[in-house]
Coordinates of C-alpha atoms in Angstrom, one line a residue:
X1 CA -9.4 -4.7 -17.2
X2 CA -7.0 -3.4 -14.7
X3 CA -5.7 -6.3 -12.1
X4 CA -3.6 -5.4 -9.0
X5 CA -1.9 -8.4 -7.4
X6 CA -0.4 -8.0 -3.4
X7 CA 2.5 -9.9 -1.9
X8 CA 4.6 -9.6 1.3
X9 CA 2.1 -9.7 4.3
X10 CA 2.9 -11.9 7.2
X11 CA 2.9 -11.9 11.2
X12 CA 6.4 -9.7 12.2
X13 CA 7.3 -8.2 15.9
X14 CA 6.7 -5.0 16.6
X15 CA 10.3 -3.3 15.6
X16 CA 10.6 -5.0 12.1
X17 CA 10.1 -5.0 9.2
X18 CA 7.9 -5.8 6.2
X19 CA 8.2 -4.7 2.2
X20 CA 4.8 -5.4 0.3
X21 CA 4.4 -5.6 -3.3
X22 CA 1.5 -4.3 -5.4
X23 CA 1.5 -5.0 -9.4
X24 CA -0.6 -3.9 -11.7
X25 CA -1.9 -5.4 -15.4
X26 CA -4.2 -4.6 -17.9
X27 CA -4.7 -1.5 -20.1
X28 CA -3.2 1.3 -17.2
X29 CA -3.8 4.4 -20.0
X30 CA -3.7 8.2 -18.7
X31 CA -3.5 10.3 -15.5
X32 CA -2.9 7.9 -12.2
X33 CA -2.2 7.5 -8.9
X34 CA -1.5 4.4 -7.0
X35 CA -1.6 3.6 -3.1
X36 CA -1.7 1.7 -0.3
X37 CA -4.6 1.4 2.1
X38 CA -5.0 -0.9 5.4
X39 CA -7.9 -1.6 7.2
X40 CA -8.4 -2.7 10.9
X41 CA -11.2 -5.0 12.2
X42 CA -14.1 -2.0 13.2
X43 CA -12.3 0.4 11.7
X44 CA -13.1 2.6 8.3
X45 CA -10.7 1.8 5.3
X46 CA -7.8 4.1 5.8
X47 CA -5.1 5.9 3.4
X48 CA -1.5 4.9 4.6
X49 CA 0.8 6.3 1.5
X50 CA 0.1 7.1 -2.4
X51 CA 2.6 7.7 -5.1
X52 CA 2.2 9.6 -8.3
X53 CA 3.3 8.4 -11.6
X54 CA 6.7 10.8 -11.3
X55 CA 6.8 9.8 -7.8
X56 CA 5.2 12.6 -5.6
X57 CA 4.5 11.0 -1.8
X58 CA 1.5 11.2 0.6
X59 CA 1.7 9.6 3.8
X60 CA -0.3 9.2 6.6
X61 CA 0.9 11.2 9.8
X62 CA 1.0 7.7 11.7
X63 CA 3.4 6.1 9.4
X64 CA 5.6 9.0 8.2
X65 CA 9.2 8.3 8.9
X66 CA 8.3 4.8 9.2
X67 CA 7.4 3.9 5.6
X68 CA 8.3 4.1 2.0
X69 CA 6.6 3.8 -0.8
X70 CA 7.9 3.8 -4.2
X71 CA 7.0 2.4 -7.8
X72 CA 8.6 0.9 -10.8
X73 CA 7.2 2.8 -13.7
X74 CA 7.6 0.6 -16.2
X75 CA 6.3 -2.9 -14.9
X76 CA 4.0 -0.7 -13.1
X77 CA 4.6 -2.1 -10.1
X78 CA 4.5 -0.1 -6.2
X79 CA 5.9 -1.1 -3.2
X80 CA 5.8 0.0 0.5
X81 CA 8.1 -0.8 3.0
X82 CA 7.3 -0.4 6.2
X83 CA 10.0 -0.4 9.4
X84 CA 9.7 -0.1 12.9
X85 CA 6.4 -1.8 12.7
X86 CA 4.1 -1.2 15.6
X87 CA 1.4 -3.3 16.6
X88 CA -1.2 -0.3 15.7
X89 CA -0.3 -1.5 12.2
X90 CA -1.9 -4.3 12.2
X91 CA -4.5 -4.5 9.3
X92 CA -5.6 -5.6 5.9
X93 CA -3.5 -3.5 3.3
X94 CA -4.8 -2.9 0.0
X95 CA -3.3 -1.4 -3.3
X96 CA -5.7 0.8 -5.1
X97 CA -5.3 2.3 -8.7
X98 CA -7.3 5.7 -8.9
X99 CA -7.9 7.0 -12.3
X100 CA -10.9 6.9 -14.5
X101 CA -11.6 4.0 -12.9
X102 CA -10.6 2.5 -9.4
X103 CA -9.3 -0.5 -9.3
X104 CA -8.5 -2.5 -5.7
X105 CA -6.5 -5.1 -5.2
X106 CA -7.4 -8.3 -3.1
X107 CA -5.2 -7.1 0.5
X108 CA -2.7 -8.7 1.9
X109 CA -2.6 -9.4 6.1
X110 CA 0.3 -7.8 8.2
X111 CA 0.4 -8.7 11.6
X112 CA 2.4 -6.9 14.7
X113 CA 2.6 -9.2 17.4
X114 CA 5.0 -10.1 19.7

């Protein structure tokens, strides 16, 4: 069974920054993709960047320019760093795996608040 394990959350002012870490165990066999997702109080589950395994980039139109996602193939490992942080960005972010099977990680808080 596929784990995912976030780190790097925390309370920042709007203006900085914030690098989250997403890594992934377990049998991870065949086509994948691999993402982050955030999620507001009241608000639906939202898509904020993905990454294919040789790199291709989604983003969201609120946070392109702003963040970067990017992966280590080989530990299978996916980060996103996120700059000029805006309160707006406050939310729950999750890493997802989406293959045969999706797999979700637990989330990890960021908060924009001065």
């Amino acid at each position: 069974q596929v784990q995912l394990l976030e780190s790097g959350g925390g309370l920042v002012q709007p203006g900085g920054s914030l690098r989250l870490s997403c890594a992934a165990s377990g049998s991870i066999v065949g086509r994948h993709i691999m993402g982050w997702y955030r999620q507001a109080p009241g608000k639906q589950r939202e898509v904020v960047a993905l990454i294919s395994r040789v790199g291709a980039t989604t983003y969201a139109g609120s946070v392109r320019e702003r963040f970067t996602i990017s992966r280590d193939g080989a530990k299978n490992t996916i980060f996103l760093q996120m700059d000029s942080l805006k309160p707006e960005d406050t939310a729950v972010y999750y890493c997802k795996l989406a293959g045969t099977t999706d797999y979700w990680g637990q989330g990890t808080q960021v908060t924009v608040s001065s």
